[in-house]
Each structure stands twice: as C-alpha cells, then as structure tokens.
Coordinates of C-alpha atoms in Angstrom, one line a residue:
M1 CA -36.0 6.7 -4.9
D2 CA -33.2 6.5 -2.3
T3 CA -29.6 7.6 -3.1
V4 CA -28.1 4.1 -3.2
Q5 CA -30.6 3.0 -5.8
Q6 CA -30.1 6.2 -7.9
I7 CA -26.4 5.6 -8.0
K8 CA -26.8 1.9 -9.0
D9 CA -29.1 2.9 -11.8
R10 CA -26.5 5.3 -13.2
L11 CA -23.3 3.4 -12.6
S12 CA -22.7 -0.3 -13.5
I13 CA -20.2 -2.6 -11.8
V14 CA -18.2 -2.6 -15.0
D15 CA -18.1 1.2 -15.0
V16 CA -16.7 1.2 -11.4
A17 CA -14.4 -1.7 -11.4
G18 CA -13.0 -0.8 -14.8
Q19 CA -11.5 2.4 -13.4
Y20 CA -9.3 0.3 -11.1
V21 CA -8.5 -2.9 -13.1
K22 CA -8.2 -3.9 -16.7
L23 CA -11.3 -6.0 -17.5
I24 CA -11.3 -8.5 -20.3
R25 CA -14.6 -9.9 -21.7
A26 CA -15.2 -13.6 -20.9
G27 CA -18.7 -14.5 -22.3
A28 CA -21.4 -12.6 -20.4
S29 CA -18.9 -11.7 -17.7
Y30 CA -15.5 -9.9 -17.4
K31 CA -12.2 -11.1 -15.9
A32 CA -9.3 -9.3 -14.4
R33 CA -6.4 -9.7 -12.0
C34 CA -7.7 -9.2 -8.5
P35 CA -7.0 -5.6 -7.1
F36 CA -7.1 -7.1 -3.5
H37 CA -4.3 -9.6 -3.7
S38 CA -1.3 -10.4 -6.0
E39 CA -1.9 -12.9 -8.8
R40 CA -1.0 -13.6 -12.3
T41 CA -3.9 -15.8 -13.4
P42 CA -7.1 -13.7 -13.4
S43 CA -9.5 -14.9 -10.8
F44 CA -11.5 -11.8 -10.4
V45 CA -14.9 -12.0 -12.2
V46 CA -17.4 -9.2 -12.8
S47 CA -21.0 -10.0 -13.7
P48 CA -22.8 -7.0 -15.3
S49 CA -26.2 -8.7 -15.1
R50 CA -26.0 -9.2 -11.3
G51 CA -24.1 -6.0 -10.7
T52 CA -21.5 -7.9 -8.6
Y53 CA -17.9 -9.0 -8.5
H54 CA -16.3 -12.1 -7.0
C55 CA -12.7 -13.2 -6.6
F56 CA -12.1 -17.0 -6.6
G57 CA -8.6 -16.5 -5.2
C58 CA -9.2 -14.4 -2.1
G59 CA -12.9 -14.6 -1.7
A60 CA -13.6 -10.9 -2.0
G61 CA -17.1 -10.1 -3.5
G62 CA -20.0 -7.7 -3.4
D63 CA -21.5 -4.7 -5.4
I64 CA -20.2 -1.3 -6.4
F65 CA -20.3 0.0 -2.9
S66 CA -18.3 -2.8 -1.3
F67 CA -15.8 -2.7 -4.1
V68 CA -15.1 1.0 -3.6
E69 CA -14.9 0.4 0.2
E70 CA -12.3 -2.3 -0.3
V71 CA -10.2 -0.7 -3.0
E72 CA -10.2 2.8 -1.4
G73 CA -10.0 1.6 2.2
I74 CA -13.0 3.6 3.4
D75 CA -16.3 3.0 5.0
F76 CA -19.7 2.9 3.3
R77 CA -20.4 6.6 3.7
G78 CA -17.1 7.4 2.0
A79 CA -17.9 5.0 -0.9
L80 CA -21.3 6.6 -1.1
K81 CA -19.7 10.1 -1.4
I82 CA -17.3 9.0 -4.2
L83 CA -19.9 7.1 -6.2
A84 CA -22.5 9.9 -5.8
D85 CA -19.9 12.3 -7.1
R86 CA -19.2 10.1 -10.2
A87 CA -23.0 9.5 -10.8
G88 CA -24.0 13.2 -10.3
V89 CA -26.3 12.3 -7.5
T90 CA -26.9 14.6 -4.5
I91 CA -26.6 13.1 -1.1
T92 CA -29.2 14.3 1.5
E93 CA -27.4 15.0 4.7
E94 CA -28.8 13.6 7.9
K95 CA -30.0 15.9 10.7
P96 CA -27.5 16.1 13.6
G97 CA -29.7 13.9 15.9
E98 CA -29.7 11.2 13.3
R99 CA -25.9 10.8 12.9
N100 CA -24.1 7.8 14.2
E101 CA -20.9 8.2 16.1
R102 CA -18.6 8.0 13.0
E103 CA -20.6 10.6 11.2
E104 CA -20.6 12.7 14.4
L105 CA -16.7 12.6 14.4
L106 CA -16.5 13.5 10.7
A107 CA -18.8 16.4 11.3
A108 CA -16.6 17.6 14.2
C109 CA -13.5 17.4 12.0
E110 CA -15.2 19.3 9.3
A111 CA -16.5 22.0 11.8
A112 CA -12.9 22.3 13.1
T113 CA -11.5 22.7 9.6
V114 CA -13.9 25.6 8.9
F115 CA -12.9 27.2 12.4
Y116 CA -9.2 26.9 11.6
E117 CA -9.6 28.3 8.1
R118 CA -11.4 31.4 9.6
Q119 CA -8.7 31.8 12.2
L120 CA -6.0 31.8 9.5
A121 CA -7.8 34.5 7.5
G122 CA -7.3 36.9 10.4
N123 CA -3.8 36.0 11.2
E124 CA -1.3 38.0 9.0
P125 CA 1.9 36.7 10.5
A126 CA 0.8 33.1 9.8
K127 CA -0.2 33.9 6.2
D128 CA 3.1 35.8 5.7
Y129 CA 5.0 32.7 6.8
L130 CA 3.1 30.6 4.3
R131 CA 3.7 33.1 1.6
G132 CA 7.4 33.1 2.5
R133 CA 7.5 29.4 2.0
G134 CA 6.1 29.9 -1.5
I135 CA 2.5 28.8 -1.0
A136 CA 0.0 30.8 -3.0
E137 CA -3.4 32.1 -1.7
A138 CA -5.2 29.7 -4.1
T139 CA -3.2 26.7 -2.7
I140 CA -4.0 27.8 0.9
R141 CA -7.7 27.8 0.0
S142 CA -7.5 24.6 -2.0
F143 CA -5.8 22.6 0.7
R144 CA -8.0 24.3 3.4
L145 CA -4.9 25.3 5.5
G146 CA -5.8 26.9 8.8
W147 CA -4.5 28.4 12.1
A148 CA -5.0 27.0 15.6
P149 CA -4.9 30.0 18.0
A150 CA -3.0 30.0 21.3
D151 CA -6.3 29.8 23.3
W152 CA -6.5 26.7 25.5
R153 CA -10.2 26.2 24.7
G154 CA -10.9 28.2 21.5
L155 CA -11.9 25.3 19.4
V156 CA -13.6 23.3 22.2
S157 CA -15.8 26.3 23.0
H158 CA -16.7 26.8 19.4
L159 CA -17.6 23.2 18.8
K160 CA -19.7 23.0 21.9
E161 CA -21.6 26.1 20.7
K162 CA -22.3 24.1 17.6
G163 CA -23.8 21.2 19.5
F164 CA -20.9 18.8 19.8
D165 CA -20.3 17.3 23.2
E166 CA -16.8 17.0 24.9
R167 CA -16.6 13.3 24.3
A168 CA -17.1 13.6 20.6
I169 CA -14.6 16.4 20.4
E170 CA -12.0 14.2 22.2
R171 CA -12.8 11.1 20.2
A172 CA -12.2 13.0 17.0
G173 CA -8.7 13.8 18.2
L174 CA -9.3 17.5 18.6
A175 CA -9.0 17.9 22.4
K176 CA -7.6 16.4 25.5
R177 CA -9.6 15.9 28.7
T178 CA -8.6 16.6 32.4
E179 CA -10.5 16.8 35.6
K180 CA -11.1 20.5 34.7
G181 CA -12.6 19.7 31.4
A182 CA -11.5 19.4 27.7
Y183 CA -8.8 21.7 26.1
D184 CA -7.6 22.1 22.6
R185 CA -5.0 19.6 21.4
F186 CA -3.7 22.0 18.8
R187 CA -2.5 25.5 19.8
S188 CA -0.4 28.1 18.0
R189 CA 0.0 25.9 14.9
I190 CA -0.6 26.1 11.2
M191 CA -3.1 23.4 10.4
F192 CA -3.0 20.9 7.6
P193 CA -6.3 18.9 7.3
I194 CA -5.8 15.3 6.5
A195 CA -8.5 13.6 4.4
D196 CA -9.5 10.1 3.7
S197 CA -9.9 8.7 0.2
A198 CA -13.3 10.3 -0.2
G199 CA -11.9 13.7 0.7
R200 CA -13.5 13.9 4.1
V201 CA -11.3 15.5 6.9
I202 CA -10.4 12.9 9.4
A203 CA -7.3 14.3 11.1
F204 CA -4.8 17.2 11.3
S205 CA -1.1 17.9 11.3
G206 CA -0.1 21.2 12.9
R207 CA 3.2 23.0 12.5
I208 CA 4.2 25.1 15.4
F209 CA 4.0 28.8 14.7
E210 CA 4.5 31.1 17.7
P211 CA 5.2 34.8 18.0
A212 CA 8.9 35.6 17.9
G213 CA 10.5 35.5 21.3
T214 CA 8.1 32.9 22.8
A215 CA 9.9 31.2 25.7
H216 CA 9.3 27.7 27.0
P217 CA 10.8 26.1 30.2
E218 CA 13.9 24.1 29.4
G219 CA 13.1 20.6 28.0
Q220 CA 9.4 21.5 27.3
E221 CA 9.7 22.9 23.9
P222 CA 6.7 21.9 21.8
P223 CA 7.3 19.5 18.8
K224 CA 7.7 21.1 15.3
Y225 CA 4.8 19.0 14.0
L226 CA 2.0 17.6 16.0
N227 CA -0.3 15.1 14.5
S228 CA -3.8 13.8 15.4
P229 CA -3.7 10.6 17.6
E230 CA -5.2 7.3 16.5
T231 CA -9.0 7.7 16.5
P232 CA -11.9 5.8 15.1
L233 CA -11.5 7.8 11.9
F234 CA -7.7 8.1 11.7
H235 CA -5.2 5.2 11.4
K236 CA -2.0 6.8 10.4
S237 CA -0.5 3.4 9.1
R238 CA -3.3 3.4 6.5
I239 CA -3.5 7.0 5.5
L240 CA -1.4 9.1 3.1
Y241 CA -1.7 12.9 3.1
G242 CA -3.0 14.0 -0.3
Y243 CA -4.0 10.6 -1.5
D244 CA -7.5 11.7 -2.1
R245 CA -6.2 14.4 -4.4
A246 CA -3.4 12.3 -6.1
K247 CA -5.1 9.0 -7.0
L248 CA -6.4 10.1 -10.4
S249 CA -3.0 11.6 -11.4
I250 CA -1.3 8.4 -10.1
R251 CA -3.4 6.4 -12.4
K252 CA -2.9 8.9 -15.3
Y253 CA 0.9 9.1 -15.0
D254 CA 1.3 5.5 -13.7
C255 CA 3.7 6.7 -11.0
T256 CA 3.5 7.9 -7.4
V257 CA 5.9 10.4 -5.9
L258 CA 6.4 10.0 -2.2
V259 CA 7.4 12.9 0.0
E260 CA 8.0 13.2 3.7
G261 CA 6.0 16.1 5.0
Q262 CA 2.8 18.2 4.6
M263 CA 4.6 21.3 3.3
D264 CA 6.5 19.2 0.7
L265 CA 3.2 17.7 -0.5
V266 CA 1.5 21.0 -0.8
M267 CA 4.4 22.5 -2.7
C268 CA 4.6 19.5 -5.1
H269 CA 1.0 19.8 -6.0
Q270 CA 1.2 23.5 -6.5
A271 CA 4.2 22.9 -8.9
G272 CA 2.1 20.6 -10.9
W273 CA 3.2 17.1 -9.4
T274 CA -0.3 16.2 -8.5
N275 CA 0.6 12.5 -8.2
A276 CA 2.5 13.1 -5.0
V277 CA 1.5 11.8 -1.6
A278 CA 3.1 12.1 1.9
V279 CA 3.2 9.9 4.9
S280 CA 1.3 11.3 8.0
G281 CA 3.6 11.3 11.0
T282 CA 4.8 7.7 10.6
A283 CA 7.0 5.6 8.5
L284 CA 5.8 4.0 5.3
T285 CA 3.9 0.8 6.0
E286 CA 2.8 -2.2 4.0
E287 CA -0.8 -0.8 4.1
H288 CA 0.4 2.4 2.4
I289 CA 2.2 0.6 -0.3
A290 CA -0.8 -1.7 -0.9
L291 CA -2.9 1.5 -1.2
I292 CA -0.8 3.1 -3.9
R293 CA 0.1 -0.2 -5.7
R294 CA -3.5 -0.5 -6.7
L295 CA -3.0 2.5 -8.8
S296 CA 0.6 2.1 -10.1
E297 CA 3.6 -0.1 -9.5
N298 CA 6.1 2.7 -10.0
L299 CA 7.3 4.7 -7.0
I300 CA 9.7 7.6 -6.7
L301 CA 10.9 8.5 -3.3
A302 CA 11.6 12.2 -2.9
L303 CA 12.6 12.3 0.7
D304 CA 14.9 14.6 2.6
A305 CA 18.6 14.2 1.5
D306 CA 20.0 14.1 5.1
E307 CA 21.0 10.9 6.9
A308 CA 17.6 10.3 8.4
G309 CA 16.0 10.8 4.9
I310 CA 18.3 8.2 3.3
R311 CA 17.4 5.7 6.1
A312 CA 13.7 6.4 5.6
A313 CA 14.1 6.0 1.8
A314 CA 15.9 2.7 2.3
K315 CA 13.2 1.3 4.7
S316 CA 10.4 2.5 2.4
A317 CA 12.0 1.0 -0.6
R318 CA 12.4 -2.5 0.8
I319 CA 8.8 -2.6 1.8
A320 CA 7.8 -1.5 -1.7
L321 CA 10.2 -3.9 -3.5
A322 CA 8.7 -6.8 -1.4
Q323 CA 5.3 -6.0 -2.9
G324 CA 6.6 -6.1 -6.4
M325 CA 7.0 -2.2 -7.1
D326 CA 9.6 -0.6 -9.1
V327 CA 11.4 1.9 -6.8
K328 CA 13.5 4.9 -7.6
V329 CA 15.1 7.7 -5.5
A330 CA 15.2 11.3 -6.6
A331 CA 18.5 13.0 -5.5
L332 CA 17.5 16.4 -4.0
G333 CA 20.8 17.6 -2.8
A334 CA 20.8 19.1 0.6
K335 CA 17.2 20.4 0.4
D336 CA 13.7 18.9 0.9
P337 CA 11.2 19.1 -1.9
A338 CA 9.5 22.3 -0.5
D339 CA 12.6 24.3 -0.1
L340 CA 14.0 23.0 -3.5
I341 CA 10.8 24.2 -5.3
N342 CA 10.6 27.4 -3.4
G343 CA 14.3 28.2 -3.7
E344 CA 15.4 26.9 -7.1
G345 CA 12.0 26.6 -8.8
K346 CA 9.8 23.8 -10.0
E347 CA 12.1 22.9 -12.8
A348 CA 14.9 22.0 -10.4
F349 CA 12.4 19.5 -8.7
A350 CA 11.3 18.3 -12.1
A351 CA 14.9 17.5 -13.0
A352 CA 15.5 15.6 -9.9
I353 CA 12.4 13.5 -10.5
R354 CA 13.4 12.8 -14.0
G355 CA 16.9 11.9 -12.9
A356 CA 15.6 9.5 -10.3
R357 CA 17.8 6.3 -10.0
H358 CA 16.7 2.8 -9.0
I359 CA 17.1 2.3 -5.3
I360 CA 19.8 -0.3 -5.8
T361 CA 21.9 2.0 -7.9
F362 CA 21.2 4.8 -5.3
L363 CA 22.4 2.8 -2.4
I364 CA 25.6 1.6 -4.2
D365 CA 26.4 5.1 -5.2
T366 CA 25.8 6.3 -1.6
L367 CA 28.0 3.5 -0.1
E368 CA 30.8 4.1 -2.6
R369 CA 31.1 7.7 -1.6
A370 CA 31.1 6.7 2.1
Q371 CA 33.6 3.8 1.8
P372 CA 36.4 4.7 -0.7
E373 CA 38.4 1.5 0.4
R374 CA 37.3 -1.3 -2.1
R375 CA 37.1 -4.2 0.4
A376 CA 35.1 -2.2 3.0
F377 CA 32.9 -0.9 0.1
A378 CA 32.3 -4.5 -1.0
R379 CA 31.4 -5.7 2.5
A380 CA 29.1 -2.6 3.0
V381 CA 27.3 -3.5 -0.3
E382 CA 26.9 -7.1 0.9
R383 CA 25.3 -5.9 4.1
G384 CA 23.4 -2.8 2.9
V385 CA 22.4 -3.7 -0.7
L386 CA 21.9 -7.3 -1.3
P387 CA 18.9 -7.5 1.1
F388 CA 17.2 -5.1 -1.3
V389 CA 18.2 -7.2 -4.3
A390 CA 16.7 -10.2 -2.5
A391 CA 13.5 -8.3 -2.0
I392 CA 13.0 -7.7 -5.7
K393 CA 10.2 -9.9 -7.0
S394 CA 11.0 -9.8 -10.7
P395 CA 13.6 -12.4 -11.5
I396 CA 14.9 -10.4 -14.5
D397 CA 15.4 -7.3 -12.4
R398 CA 16.9 -9.3 -9.6
E399 CA 19.5 -10.8 -12.1
H400 CA 20.2 -7.4 -13.6
F401 CA 21.0 -5.8 -10.3
L402 CA 23.0 -8.9 -9.2
R403 CA 25.2 -8.3 -12.2
E404 CA 25.4 -4.6 -11.6
T405 CA 26.3 -5.1 -8.0
A406 CA 29.1 -7.6 -9.0
D407 CA 30.5 -5.2 -11.6
R408 CA 30.4 -2.2 -9.2
I409 CA 32.3 -3.9 -6.4
G410 CA 34.7 -5.8 -8.7
M411 CA 33.7 -9.3 -7.6
P412 CA 32.9 -12.5 -9.5
E413 CA 29.2 -12.9 -10.1
A414 CA 29.4 -16.4 -8.4
A415 CA 30.6 -14.9 -5.2
V416 CA 27.7 -12.3 -5.2
R417 CA 25.2 -15.0 -6.1
E418 CA 26.3 -17.0 -3.0
A419 CA 25.9 -13.9 -0.8
L420 CA 22.5 -13.2 -2.5
A421 CA 21.3 -16.7 -1.6
R422 CA 22.1 -16.0 2.0
A423 CA 20.1 -12.8 1.8
L424 CA 17.2 -14.7 0.1
A425 CA 17.3 -17.2 2.9
E426 CA 17.1 -14.5 5.6
L427 CA 14.2 -13.0 3.7
A428 CA 12.4 -16.3 3.6
H429 CA 13.0 -16.8 7.3
E430 CA 11.6 -13.3 8.1
Q431 CA 8.5 -14.2 6.2
G432 CA 8.1 -17.5 7.8
P433 CA 6.9 -20.9 6.3
A434 CA 3.4 -21.1 4.9
P435 CA 1.2 -24.1 5.9
R436 CA 0.8 -27.0 3.5
A437 CA -1.4 -26.4 0.6
Q438 CA -3.9 -29.0 1.5
E439 CA -4.6 -27.6 4.9
P440 CA -7.8 -25.7 5.4
A441 CA -7.4 -21.9 5.0
A442 CA -8.5 -19.4 7.6
A443 CA -10.7 -16.4 6.6
P444 CA -9.2 -14.7 3.6
V445 CA -6.8 -11.9 4.2
R446 CA -6.1 -9.9 1.1
R447 CA -2.4 -9.7 1.1
A448 CA 0.2 -11.0 -1.4
A449 CA 1.8 -14.3 -0.3
D450 CA -1.0 -15.0 2.1
P451 CA -1.4 -18.7 2.9
A452 CA -5.1 -18.5 2.2
I453 CA -4.4 -17.3 -1.3
A454 CA -2.0 -20.1 -2.0
H455 CA -4.7 -22.5 -0.6
A456 CA -7.3 -20.8 -2.9
Q457 CA -5.0 -21.3 -6.0
T458 CA -4.6 -25.0 -5.1
R459 CA -8.4 -25.4 -5.0
Q460 CA -8.7 -23.6 -8.3
L461 CA -6.3 -26.1 -9.9
L462 CA -8.1 -29.0 -8.4
G463 CA -11.4 -27.5 -9.6
I464 CA -10.1 -27.4 -13.2
Y465 CA -9.2 -31.1 -13.0
L466 CA -12.5 -32.1 -11.4
W467 CA -14.4 -30.0 -13.9
Q468 CA -12.5 -31.4 -16.9
S469 CA -12.7 -35.0 -15.6
S470 CA -16.5 -34.7 -15.5
L471 CA -16.7 -33.9 -19.3
P472 CA -17.1 -36.5 -22.0
A473 CA -14.4 -34.8 -24.0
P474 CA -12.0 -33.0 -21.8
A475 CA -9.9 -30.3 -23.3
L476 CA -6.8 -31.1 -21.3
D477 CA -4.6 -34.2 -20.8
L478 CA -5.9 -35.3 -17.4
A479 CA -3.1 -37.7 -16.7
K480 CA -0.6 -35.0 -17.2
L481 CA -2.6 -32.4 -15.3
A482 CA -3.0 -34.9 -12.4
Q483 CA 0.7 -35.5 -12.3
E484 CA 1.4 -31.7 -12.3
I485 CA -1.0 -31.1 -9.5
E486 CA 0.6 -33.9 -7.5
D487 CA 4.2 -32.5 -8.2
A488 CA 3.0 -28.9 -7.2
T489 CA 0.9 -29.7 -4.1
G490 CA 1.6 -33.3 -3.0
I491 CA -2.2 -34.1 -3.5
T492 CA -3.4 -36.9 -5.8
P493 CA -6.4 -35.1 -7.5
A494 CA -8.0 -38.3 -8.7
I495 CA -8.8 -39.1 -5.0
P496 CA -8.8 -35.8 -3.1
E497 CA -9.5 -37.4 0.3
T498 CA -10.0 -34.2 2.1
L499 CA -12.9 -33.1 -0.1
S500 CA -16.5 -34.2 0.3
E501 CA -18.7 -34.7 -2.9
E502 CA -20.4 -31.3 -2.1
E503 CA -17.0 -29.6 -2.0
R504 CA -16.0 -31.3 -5.3
E505 CA -19.1 -30.2 -6.9
S506 CA -18.5 -26.6 -5.6
L507 CA -15.0 -26.7 -7.1
R508 CA -16.2 -27.9 -10.5
F509 CA -18.8 -25.1 -10.6
A510 CA -16.4 -22.4 -9.7
A511 CA -13.8 -23.7 -12.2
E512 CA -16.4 -23.8 -15.0
G513 CA -17.6 -20.3 -14.1
L514 CA -14.1 -18.9 -14.0
F515 CA -12.5 -20.7 -17.0
G516 CA -15.5 -21.9 -19.1
D517 CA -15.1 -19.2 -21.6
S518 CA -11.4 -19.3 -21.8
V519 CA -9.8 -19.6 -25.2
S520 CA -6.5 -20.7 -23.7
L521 CA -7.5 -23.1 -20.9
A522 CA -4.3 -25.1 -21.1
A523 CA -2.2 -21.9 -20.7
D524 CA -4.4 -20.7 -17.8
A525 CA -4.1 -24.1 -16.0
E526 CA -0.4 -24.1 -16.6
A527 CA 0.1 -20.6 -15.1
L528 CA -2.0 -21.6 -12.1
R529 CA 0.0 -24.8 -11.7
I530 CA 3.3 -22.8 -11.8
A531 CA 2.0 -20.4 -9.2
V532 CA 1.1 -23.3 -6.9
Y533 CA 4.5 -25.0 -7.5
R534 CA 6.3 -21.8 -6.9
G535 CA 4.6 -21.5 -3.5
R536 CA 5.7 -25.0 -2.6
L537 CA 9.3 -24.1 -3.4
Q538 CA 9.0 -20.9 -1.4
R539 CA 7.8 -22.9 1.6
E540 CA 10.8 -25.3 1.2
L541 CA 13.1 -22.3 1.0
A542 CA 11.7 -20.9 4.3
I543 CA 12.4 -24.3 5.9
A544 CA 15.9 -24.5 4.5
S545 CA 16.6 -20.9 5.6
S546 CA 15.6 -21.8 9.2
D547 CA 17.9 -24.8 9.0
L548 CA 20.7 -22.5 7.9
R549 CA 20.2 -20.0 10.8
R550 CA 20.1 -22.9 13.3
A551 CA 23.2 -24.5 11.8
E552 CA 25.1 -21.2 11.9
A553 CA 24.0 -20.5 15.5
A554 CA 25.3 -24.0 16.5
H555 CA 28.6 -23.5 14.4
D556 CA 27.8 -26.6 12.5
E557 CA 29.7 -25.9 9.3
T558 CA 28.6 -29.2 7.6
A559 CA 24.9 -28.6 8.2
A560 CA 25.3 -24.9 7.4
A561 CA 26.8 -25.8 4.0
D562 CA 24.1 -28.3 3.3
A563 CA 21.3 -25.8 4.2
L564 CA 23.0 -23.1 2.1
S565 CA 23.2 -25.4 -0.9
R566 CA 19.5 -26.2 -0.6
C567 CA 18.8 -22.4 -0.3
A568 CA 20.8 -21.8 -3.6
H569 CA 19.1 -24.6 -5.4
L570 CA 15.6 -23.5 -4.4
T571 CA 16.3 -19.9 -5.2
T572 CA 17.6 -20.9 -8.7
A573 CA 14.6 -23.0 -9.2
I574 CA 12.2 -20.2 -8.3
A575 CA 14.1 -17.8 -10.5
K576 CA 13.8 -20.2 -13.5
I577 CA 10.1 -20.5 -12.9
D578 CA 9.6 -16.7 -12.8
T579 CA 11.8 -16.4 -16.0
I580 CA 9.6 -18.9 -17.9
R581 CA 6.5 -17.0 -16.8

C-alpha cells in the first residue's frame, strides 16, 4: 500500500479540516465558515463519505492533501510530511536520481543546514556570542543554528562532494555564480535556517560575525543581516520565520505575537512564548496576515521601540485591521524583545505583552507625547490615526474608537465622524470599485472582498430562490425574497436572464446541498442577502469616494460636498447593517 493511501486510511477529512475550522454537523455532512476567504454564512461543506470538501463561496475543493496544501500554503510533499506525521506513517524517501527539481533544492538546503551546524560546533567565538545573547545550548540545537565560515567556496565544495551540481546550489539561494564558478552566498555569518510550514528548510538568514578588527574598504561594509534571495522554494512575502513551530501554540492561545528579527523569535520561544513568529527580511504583507489569521484573529506587535519600529508597527497594523484582525502593540521601552528578555528577564517581556494596548490607543498616546499643543495634536490624529479607525472592520469597534478619539483630542463626535467619512472614502478609493454582481466572475481568488466571492454569494442567494420556488411548499416567502434579491443585486430573480436552464439547475442543486439540512433557512438566507447588499453599498461607496477625489482635485466645492454627503450616508448604512448582524 502506498504512503498516500495509508494516510487516507488513518485520517478522515473531518479529522484534518476540524483542526483548522469549527465544523457543524448538517445531516450526513459538515458545514463551516471557509478558511480560504472571509465570510459570515457558512458555505464550506465537508463530506465524510467522499473524503472531500467544497466551498460554494470561493470554489475551493479537494481531499485532505489539497486542503493542507491550501491552508498551510505549501506543496504536496509538504502536505504529505505534515499528514504522515499526524497519521504515524513513515515516508519512504526517493533516491537522489529520482528527485524532481524542487526536492533537489530542498535536499540542498537540508545538506547546507547540517554543514552550518557542524561548522558552529567547532567555532567557540560564535558560540560564545550566542551564549552572550542569552541563547541556551538546547535552543541552538532545536533551532538548528549554524555558522557559515569565511571560506569563499566552503559550502559549494561540500555540496558538490555530496552530488549536488552548481546550478542546483545557486537555485537554492546558497551560492552566486561568476565566470570563475560558484562561490558561497553566506560567509562569516551565524546562520538561522528558515523553514516552511512543514518544517523543511527552504532559506537562511545570516547575521554577520567576523573576528574582531576585521577591516573593510570604505562603503563596502557587509550588511548586518543577509537573507536568501527569492527562489523556487522561498518567497519572503509568504514566509514567517518560526511559523512551523508556532502554529499549534497560536491555535492554543488564540493569539499571535509578531517580532521583527530572528534573534527576537528565538529568544521568545526560549522564554516560553511559542506563539511568536517573525518576518523574514521584509515588511509584513497581506499574505503573512492571511496565513496567521487562519489560526487566530488576535495579533500583538512586539516590534522594536525606535522610530523605524513604530512605523513598521503602524504599517503592519493597518494591513491586519483591514483583514478583520484585532491588533495590539506591546510597549518594550528602548529595547527589542531579545535584549529585553536577556537583560531584564522573561517576566519583563511577559509584562509588556500583558500590557499591550490596541493600536489606536497606542498611536494616540504616541502622537500626544510628540505633539503637546492641542490643535497640532488633533490634526496629527486626523492624519495619523483615523485611517486606522477606518480600516477596522467591526462596526462596534470602529464606533468605540471613534468616540475614544473624539474624547482624547477634545473634539465633538460629529466633527470626528465627518473626518472619518473622508478616511473611509479614501480607503474605498484605494480598494477600487468591484464589478457589478451579475457580471461573470473570473477564476476564484481566495481573498476577502474579492469580486469573485461577491459574485458567488449572489449566485448562492439566487440558488436559494430557485430551489425554493421549485418546491410545492416553499419554506420562505418567495415574493419577499425576490424583492430582497432585487434590492441587493439589481437582479430580478424570477427571470434571471443571464442564466441558462442548465445553470439554474446547477444553482438549485448547490443551494439544496448547502442549505437543505438547515434548521434556520430564513436566517441563513437573510444573512446571505445582507452580505450581498453590503457589497453593493461598498461598491457605491467606492464610486462616491472617486467622485469626491475628482471634485476636490477640481476645487469644485459643491460637487465635493455632495460626494462627501453620499460617502457619509453610505458609511452609516454599512455600519447599521454590520451592527444588525
């Protein structure tokens, strides 16, 4: 029996998907909110009998392997490793000649990790430096820290002796090539292996560590940290250092701690904060946030407390807020996490984490210290804080921080609300208008606010109407539902002109499969209708915000006032819908 079948025999789709989403039984199947896109009405269905899953919102579907690939952001071999570990199945490794290119690059990175580990074992100054930073021997071994010697071709020669060719070594990001041949990318550096979600080494970050007195020509000092380049294995905008180790703790504690560097991450885990992750030589991206949001919607930023760290925290927070996360900032004083833990102890870091403040409060506090003059402070808050309030998805949280902002700057709520309407209009303009709901959707892209998802929700709502209208005794008021659909989408469902009979039958079947076992069909349909209607209002808001920008650019005060009024009206309407939900 092959490995894949052994794993499928031991793990069901319910076992696997249930570790990532909350499954609710619905007849012979299970439902959940899809982990691949943002939704309120469950459209993700798991079928134990078929061993498959399907999302009627974004189109995702497959078996346990494709599920883990999607949710963890890894390839099939990575999913195989994760599932084999869970199932207790041993994977038979291929012979070197049978590896494909990706597996060859993974093998090269693993061989390089072993090489660097052995080099560190014989380098007392490098080990003394790590001990001085507070890193224990057990932690060095656990994180597989290493040392890249100063030799120009030490690693290249070693890997070639192991049977790797220069092209593979270069493609893995371990070497650079010149006319004279390949030479090591990393030299005189303490090495931090970076792993994918399955724990396989795919890249490195190296901290410079040279003998005392090492001189360099002026202007040619090496960077403090050097990271692997983009490779077929490593895409820095999608990889978080330590994520493979942290994901179980993130689920357990329902919180992610984000730090800036590799040393910070290692020290956090050593101090017991095993739900910490770090960015790998790049700013936090939407892909990073999507990765951790699948595990928890709570994020604590524990970044450096200098000016650059505050800017990084603000940028990271806005991205996270826009994806519906709750974001707090831990005040670390003048130290980074590694130095705080090593200098003042892990309890000092724990106190900073426990005392983390919401990003809005943190920004207001920071600006108040920098701008003691009240009018300047209020204007700074308008420019520097309200865009973050606008990014908050929860209408209750948004209203809370609007009132807090008004109170802190000593201004009427009405004035702050008007300024917030402008910020919301700017945000809607940045996101751009979505296509009309009845337009055909492109291939599904699993992102919140994706036009394809709005289109899929519309089709679900139409499917409910078509399914119910085909029954002798419908459970819903069809006239009311038809009117609600027309209000939300502009489509008259009784005569959906854009749909063929085959498409209508497909929609009926999908709706019956998704909602047939629902004990609250009316509530499900209403929630879906509200989601579609909200999308229509958001598209109108995007148009109004564009009109506002054009009017302001043309100095047309009348048109600007009209557009601003529309923005405020639409923003209020969206907030009311969210409050009802």
